[in-house]
XYZ file of N, CA and C in Angstrom:
426
model
N 20.162 -11.140 -3.647
C 19.209 -10.422 -4.785
C 19.800 -9.099 -5.093
N 20.061 -8.723 -6.341
C 20.478 -7.765 -6.933
C 19.214 -6.462 -6.446
N 19.653 -5.437 -6.332
C 19.061 -4.379 -6.115
C 18.952 -3.314 -7.300
N 17.650 -2.821 -7.808
C 17.485 -1.928 -9.125
C 17.155 -0.511 -8.573
N 16.467 -0.478 -7.460
C 15.728 0.904 -7.127
C 16.278 0.906 -5.274
N 16.541 2.299 -5.482
C 16.336 2.850 -3.997
C 15.124 4.048 -3.939
N 14.423 3.831 -2.781
C 13.509 4.849 -2.810
C 13.866 5.731 -1.596
N 14.303 6.958 -1.971
C 14.891 8.055 -1.259
C 13.777 9.151 -1.445
N 13.286 9.392 -2.550
C 12.361 10.580 -2.838
C 10.965 9.819 -3.039
N 10.065 9.792 -1.928
C 8.668 8.869 -1.991
C 7.831 10.306 -2.435
N 6.997 10.053 -3.434
C 6.680 8.947 -4.204
C 7.469 8.745 -5.560
N 8.286 9.869 -6.219
C 8.962 9.883 -7.397
C 9.376 8.611 -7.737
N 10.363 8.290 -6.742
C 11.050 7.303 -6.960
C 10.212 6.006 -7.033
N 9.233 5.747 -6.380
C 8.390 4.726 -6.566
C 7.589 4.581 -7.888
N 7.228 5.805 -8.575
C 6.532 5.841 -9.701
C 7.989 5.698 -10.700
N 8.987 5.972 -10.909
C 10.159 5.477 -11.672
C 10.483 4.069 -11.716
N 10.416 3.667 -10.336
C 10.434 2.069 -10.390
C 9.464 1.337 -10.831
N 8.352 1.727 -10.655
C 7.122 0.907 -11.250
C 7.079 1.013 -12.706
N 7.536 2.211 -13.468
C 7.442 2.400 -14.704
C 8.764 1.437 -15.381
N 9.791 1.436 -14.617
C 10.962 0.504 -15.133
C 10.323 -0.861 -15.087
N 9.634 -1.370 -14.239
C 9.146 -2.539 -13.910
C 7.984 -3.130 -15.067
N 7.321 -1.975 -15.297
C 6.145 -2.064 -16.549
C 6.902 -2.297 -17.788
N 7.952 -1.503 -17.821
C 9.013 -1.792 -19.168
C 9.473 -3.024 -19.260
N 10.153 -3.276 -18.245
C 10.848 -4.880 -18.459
C 9.731 -6.049 -18.547
N 8.662 -5.735 -18.147
C 7.549 -6.887 -18.266
C 7.039 -6.876 -19.435
N 6.786 -5.719 -19.873
C 6.499 -5.682 -21.681
C 7.459 -6.216 -22.501
N 8.748 -6.045 -21.954
C 9.935 -6.799 -22.836
C 10.013 -8.502 -22.687
N 9.555 -8.759 -21.541
C 9.303 -10.201 -21.159
C 8.369 -11.004 -21.875
N 7.196 -10.100 -21.893
C 6.018 -10.417 -22.692
C 6.320 -10.497 -24.351
N 7.151 -9.714 -24.951
C 7.644 -9.839 -26.200
C 8.473 -10.919 -26.457
N 9.354 -11.364 -25.532
C 9.891 -12.598 -25.647
C 9.144 -13.683 -25.660
N 8.263 -13.622 -24.913
C 7.090 -14.984 -24.703
C 6.543 -15.341 -26.001
N 6.187 -14.021 -26.652
C 5.609 -14.013 -27.758
C 6.470 -14.573 -28.801
N 7.534 -14.002 -29.091
C 8.773 -14.407 -29.977
C 8.992 -15.719 -29.788
N 9.024 -16.444 -28.458
C 9.033 -17.998 -28.346
C 7.961 -18.647 -28.905
N 6.693 -18.253 -28.562
C 5.468 -18.921 -29.140
C 5.299 -18.898 -30.552
N 5.890 -17.883 -31.201
C 5.691 -17.641 -32.527
C 6.929 -18.683 -32.927
N 8.108 -18.831 -32.673
C 8.748 -19.597 -32.915
C 8.571 -21.361 -33.036
N 7.795 -21.482 -31.945
C 7.350 -22.963 -31.733
C 6.236 -22.961 -32.592
N 5.633 -21.927 -33.077
C 4.588 -22.112 -34.103
C 3.389 -22.761 -33.224
N 2.803 -22.012 -32.306
C 1.728 -22.317 -31.254
C 0.667 -21.686 -31.789
N -0.174 -22.722 -32.627
C -1.348 -21.986 -33.149
C -2.673 -22.063 -32.486
N -2.619 -22.686 -31.208
C -3.939 -22.805 -30.363
C -4.307 -21.406 -29.897
N -3.718 -20.495 -29.970
C -3.924 -18.964 -29.223
C -3.524 -18.121 -30.488
N -4.039 -16.858 -30.063
C -3.717 -15.480 -30.847
C -2.408 -14.924 -30.093
N -1.431 -15.296 -30.565
C -0.146 -14.950 -29.967
C -0.387 -13.438 -29.736
N -0.429 -12.819 -30.781
C -0.434 -11.310 -30.861
C -1.118 -10.621 -29.534
N -2.286 -11.149 -29.378
C -3.173 -10.651 -28.266
C -3.175 -11.504 -27.065
N -2.258 -12.379 -27.030
C -2.466 -13.334 -25.796
C -1.645 -12.626 -24.516
N -2.389 -12.991 -23.419
C -1.639 -12.371 -22.130
C -0.427 -13.438 -21.674
N 0.326 -12.924 -20.568
C 1.394 -13.897 -20.340
C 0.873 -15.157 -19.804
N -0.331 -15.030 -19.090
C -0.977 -16.371 -18.606
C -1.481 -17.150 -19.529
N -1.919 -16.617 -20.769
C -2.230 -17.603 -21.763
C -1.117 -18.239 -22.547
N -0.108 -17.312 -22.737
C 1.187 -17.914 -23.496
C 1.934 -18.749 -22.638
N 1.731 -18.655 -21.316
C 2.258 -19.815 -20.312
C 1.580 -21.061 -20.273
N 0.305 -21.014 -20.324
C -0.553 -22.044 -20.391
C -0.613 -22.838 -21.697
N -0.381 -21.906 -22.862
C -0.302 -22.659 -24.259
C 0.995 -23.442 -24.291
N 2.094 -22.768 -23.638
C 3.124 -23.729 -23.675
C 2.944 -24.943 -22.960
N 2.460 -24.693 -21.514
C 2.469 -26.046 -20.909
C 1.509 -26.875 -21.462
N 0.569 -26.540 -22.163
C -0.515 -27.458 -22.871
C -0.079 -28.089 -23.962
N 0.981 -27.420 -24.700
C 1.488 -28.198 -25.960
C 2.761 -29.072 -25.282
N 2.930 -29.005 -24.115
C 4.306 -29.926 -23.707
C 5.371 -29.061 -23.919
N 5.536 -27.923 -24.092
C 6.944 -27.208 -24.380
C 7.441 -26.564 -23.241
N 7.027 -26.671 -22.016
C 7.549 -26.264 -20.570
C 7.337 -27.469 -19.682
N 8.098 -27.689 -18.718
C 7.731 -28.906 -17.737
C 6.881 -27.994 -16.699
N 6.469 -28.807 -15.938
C 5.287 -28.393 -14.667
C 6.132 -27.302 -13.680
N 7.497 -27.644 -13.413
C 8.333 -26.499 -12.760
C 8.318 -25.402 -13.399
N 8.775 -25.369 -14.483
C 8.889 -23.772 -15.319
C 7.588 -23.346 -15.390
N 6.503 -24.099 -15.626
C 5.200 -23.372 -15.844
C 4.936 -22.805 -14.407
N 5.121 -23.351 -13.256
C 4.839 -22.868 -11.877
C 5.751 -21.870 -11.784
N 6.924 -21.862 -12.179
C 7.745 -20.810 -11.638
C 7.497 -19.200 -12.384
N 6.947 -19.556 -13.815
C 6.901 -18.484 -14.397
C 5.450 -17.985 -13.918
N 4.613 -18.802 -13.843
C 3.427 -18.368 -13.349
C 3.389 -17.392 -12.177
N 4.328 -17.684 -10.898
C 4.752 -17.203 -9.761
C 5.178 -15.440 -10.379
N 5.799 -15.531 -11.239
C 6.588 -14.294 -11.844
C 5.267 -13.256 -12.234
N 4.263 -14.369 -13.055
C 3.359 -13.472 -13.717
C 2.334 -13.084 -12.626
N 2.228 -13.697 -11.632
C 1.301 -13.084 -10.542
C 1.787 -11.791 -9.847
N 3.232 -11.823 -9.941
C 4.296 -10.604 -9.188
C 3.905 -9.518 -10.440
N 4.124 -9.687 -11.383
C 3.670 -8.554 -12.553
C 2.232 -8.281 -12.409
N 1.424 -9.012 -12.313
C -0.003 -8.631 -12.222
C -0.371 -7.768 -11.037
N 0.375 -8.002 -9.894
C 0.234 -7.384 -8.592
C 0.738 -6.004 -8.865
N 2.033 -5.886 -9.480
C 2.400 -4.241 -9.745
C 1.396 -3.527 -10.617
N 1.096 -4.057 -11.863
C -0.080 -3.677 -12.613
C -1.417 -3.411 -11.863
N -1.921 -4.215 -11.014
C -3.370 -4.007 -10.704
C -3.572 -3.855 -9.382
N -2.608 -4.216 -8.342
C -2.704 -4.098 -6.953
C -1.843 -3.201 -6.081
N -0.643 -3.014 -6.548
C 0.264 -2.309 -5.849
C -0.121 -1.058 -5.480
N -0.522 -0.051 -6.313
C -0.963 1.220 -6.203
C -2.300 1.187 -5.367
N -3.099 0.442 -5.245
C -4.297 0.349 -4.396
C -4.117 -0.253 -3.051
N -2.906 -0.829 -2.873
C -2.742 -1.461 -1.333
C -1.406 -0.959 -0.883
N -0.199 -1.591 -1.292
C 0.871 -1.487 -0.769
C 1.429 -0.236 -0.598
N 1.183 0.634 -1.821
C 1.669 1.968 -2.195
C 1.203 2.754 -0.974
N 0.041 2.853 -0.629
C -0.824 3.491 0.555
C -0.289 2.975 1.889
N -0.398 1.697 2.090
C -0.079 1.124 2.967
C 1.132 1.490 3.730
N 2.216 1.282 2.987
C 3.741 1.567 3.292
C 4.306 2.758 3.096
N 3.400 3.804 2.734
C 3.947 5.271 2.198
C 5.014 5.597 3.255
N 4.923 5.267 4.536
C 6.239 5.808 5.405
C 7.284 4.969 5.434
N 7.164 3.468 4.850
C 7.917 2.569 5.003
C 8.417 2.388 3.605
N 9.496 3.042 2.954
C 10.113 3.126 1.748
C 10.886 1.792 1.676
N 11.420 1.471 2.970
C 12.368 -0.058 2.922
C 11.298 -1.136 2.258
N 10.315 -1.302 2.721
C 9.102 -2.222 2.358
C 8.874 -2.190 1.058
N 8.598 -1.324 0.624
C 8.357 -0.644 -1.116
C 9.316 -1.116 -1.606
N 10.723 -0.731 -1.344
C 11.733 -0.798 -1.877
C 12.120 -2.339 -2.269
N 11.884 -3.311 -1.096
C 12.032 -4.365 -1.362
C 11.180 -5.396 -2.309
N 9.875 -4.993 -2.032
C 8.927 -5.428 -3.127
C 9.140 -5.122 -4.523
N 9.508 -4.012 -4.890
C 9.928 -3.650 -6.285
C 10.936 -4.192 -6.486
N 12.205 -4.294 -5.745
C 13.348 -5.005 -6.201
C 13.013 -6.619 -6.617
N 12.283 -7.055 -5.724
C 12.163 -8.660 -5.839
C 11.435 -8.907 -7.370
N 10.306 -8.065 -7.229
C 9.744 -8.255 -9.051
C 10.392 -7.873 -9.685
N 11.240 -6.687 -9.720
C 12.291 -6.300 -11.201
C 13.082 -7.846 -11.222
N 13.818 -8.279 -10.187
C 14.647 -9.428 -10.187
C 14.124 -10.626 -10.808
N 12.928 -10.878 -10.487
C 12.139 -12.148 -10.923
C 11.695 -11.993 -12.154
N 11.466 -10.574 -12.878
C 11.036 -10.592 -14.107
C 12.150 -10.690 -15.288
N 13.358 -10.276 -14.641
C 14.715 -10.429 -15.494
C 15.000 -11.999 -15.579
N 14.867 -12.609 -14.330
C 15.086 -13.923 -14.478
C 14.264 -14.800 -15.157
N 12.835 -14.308 -15.095
C 11.901 -15.019 -16.058
C 12.422 -14.842 -17.653
N 12.572 -13.810 -17.769
C 12.964 -13.112 -19.291
C 14.236 -14.110 -19.784
N 15.282 -14.274 -18.783
C 16.299 -15.155 -18.986
C 15.644 -16.681 -19.348
N 14.871 -17.170 -18.621
C 14.298 -18.547 -18.940
C 13.634 -18.527 -20.397
N 12.956 -17.532 -20.807
C 12.294 -17.689 -22.002
C 13.578 -17.521 -23.144
N 14.675 -16.328 -23.087
C 15.360 -16.416 -23.882
C 16.384 -17.559 -23.759
N 16.397 -18.366 -22.942
C 17.408 -19.516 -22.983
C 16.627 -20.518 -24.109
N 15.310 -20.563 -24.010
C 14.455 -21.455 -24.668
C 14.528 -21.182 -26.161
N 14.664 -19.646 -26.354
C 14.759 -18.943 -27.621
C 16.294 -19.637 -28.217
N 17.027 -19.425 -27.453
C 18.627 -19.809 -27.855
C 18.758 -21.134 -28.296
N 17.937 -21.884 -27.190
C 18.101 -23.227 -27.346
C 17.502 -23.961 -28.869
N 16.462 -23.222 -29.132
C 15.846 -23.571 -30.486
C 16.839 -23.196 -31.500
N 17.711 -22.267 -31.363
C 18.615 -21.600 -32.467
C 19.785 -22.640 -32.205
N 20.170 -23.395 -31.378
C 21.145 -24.368 -31.579
C 22.408 -23.913 -30.194
N 21.883 -22.907 -29.682
C 22.875 -22.668 -28.559
C 23.014 -23.536 -27.433
N 24.062 -23.719 -26.851
C 24.146 -24.748 -25.954
C 24.772 -23.980 -24.617
N 24.878 -22.509 -24.592
C 25.192 -21.961 -23.592
C 23.913 -20.988 -22.949
N 23.686 -21.420 -21.845
C 22.266 -20.976 -21.123
C 22.633 -20.110 -20.006
N 21.862 -18.990 -19.932
C 21.892 -18.220 -18.530
C 21.609 -18.732 -17.474
N 22.319 -18.837 -16.430
C 21.857 -19.589 -15.181
C 20.618 -18.366 -14.528
N 19.472 -19.091 -13.886
C 18.590 -18.267 -13.377
C 18.454 -19.049 -12.025
N 17.758 -18.185 -11.291
C 17.235 -18.591 -9.893
C 16.334 -19.708 -9.840
N 15.951 -20.121 -10.846
C 14.891 -21.321 -11.028
C 15.411 -22.523 -11.439
N 16.685 -22.555 -11.719
C 17.342 -23.701 -12.004
C 17.434 -24.436 -10.981
N 17.388 -26.044 -11.406
C 17.351 -27.158 -9.995
C 18.532 -26.868 -9.184
N 19.981 -26.447 -9.870
C 20.982 -26.723 -8.748
C 21.102 -25.420 -8.103
N 20.085 -24.406 -8.194
C 20.206 -23.025 -7.341
C 19.262 -23.426 -6.032
N 18.492 -24.554 -6.152
C 17.634 -25.036 -5.031
C 18.249 -25.493 -3.768
């Protein structure tokens, strides 16, 4: 797995990493909404929908397979962990163990980038592209 962050200066490096994760997750959410709009999913208010609602709408409309739904759902859980739980639990619990924090932050950043590629592949496929980005979620990677 690629590493994006190194925690040498606690807590500043942690704050920087979390900020970058939040930024990339917002970019992922924007791509999700773009896909939902291109697929014309009218069963939800796309502009105000959460990642969970977007993912559920894609599955309900049979626009993603069960495996993709579950893969993306697991990344959404990781993103929600950063947004809602990280500072209340692991940040304090592992304040003296920067390697643990670093691993957790790098893992979620990596998965958000991979999930963004999954969504971008779907957008590109709609536009007729046959070249897809490989992701850790692809069957051949298992």
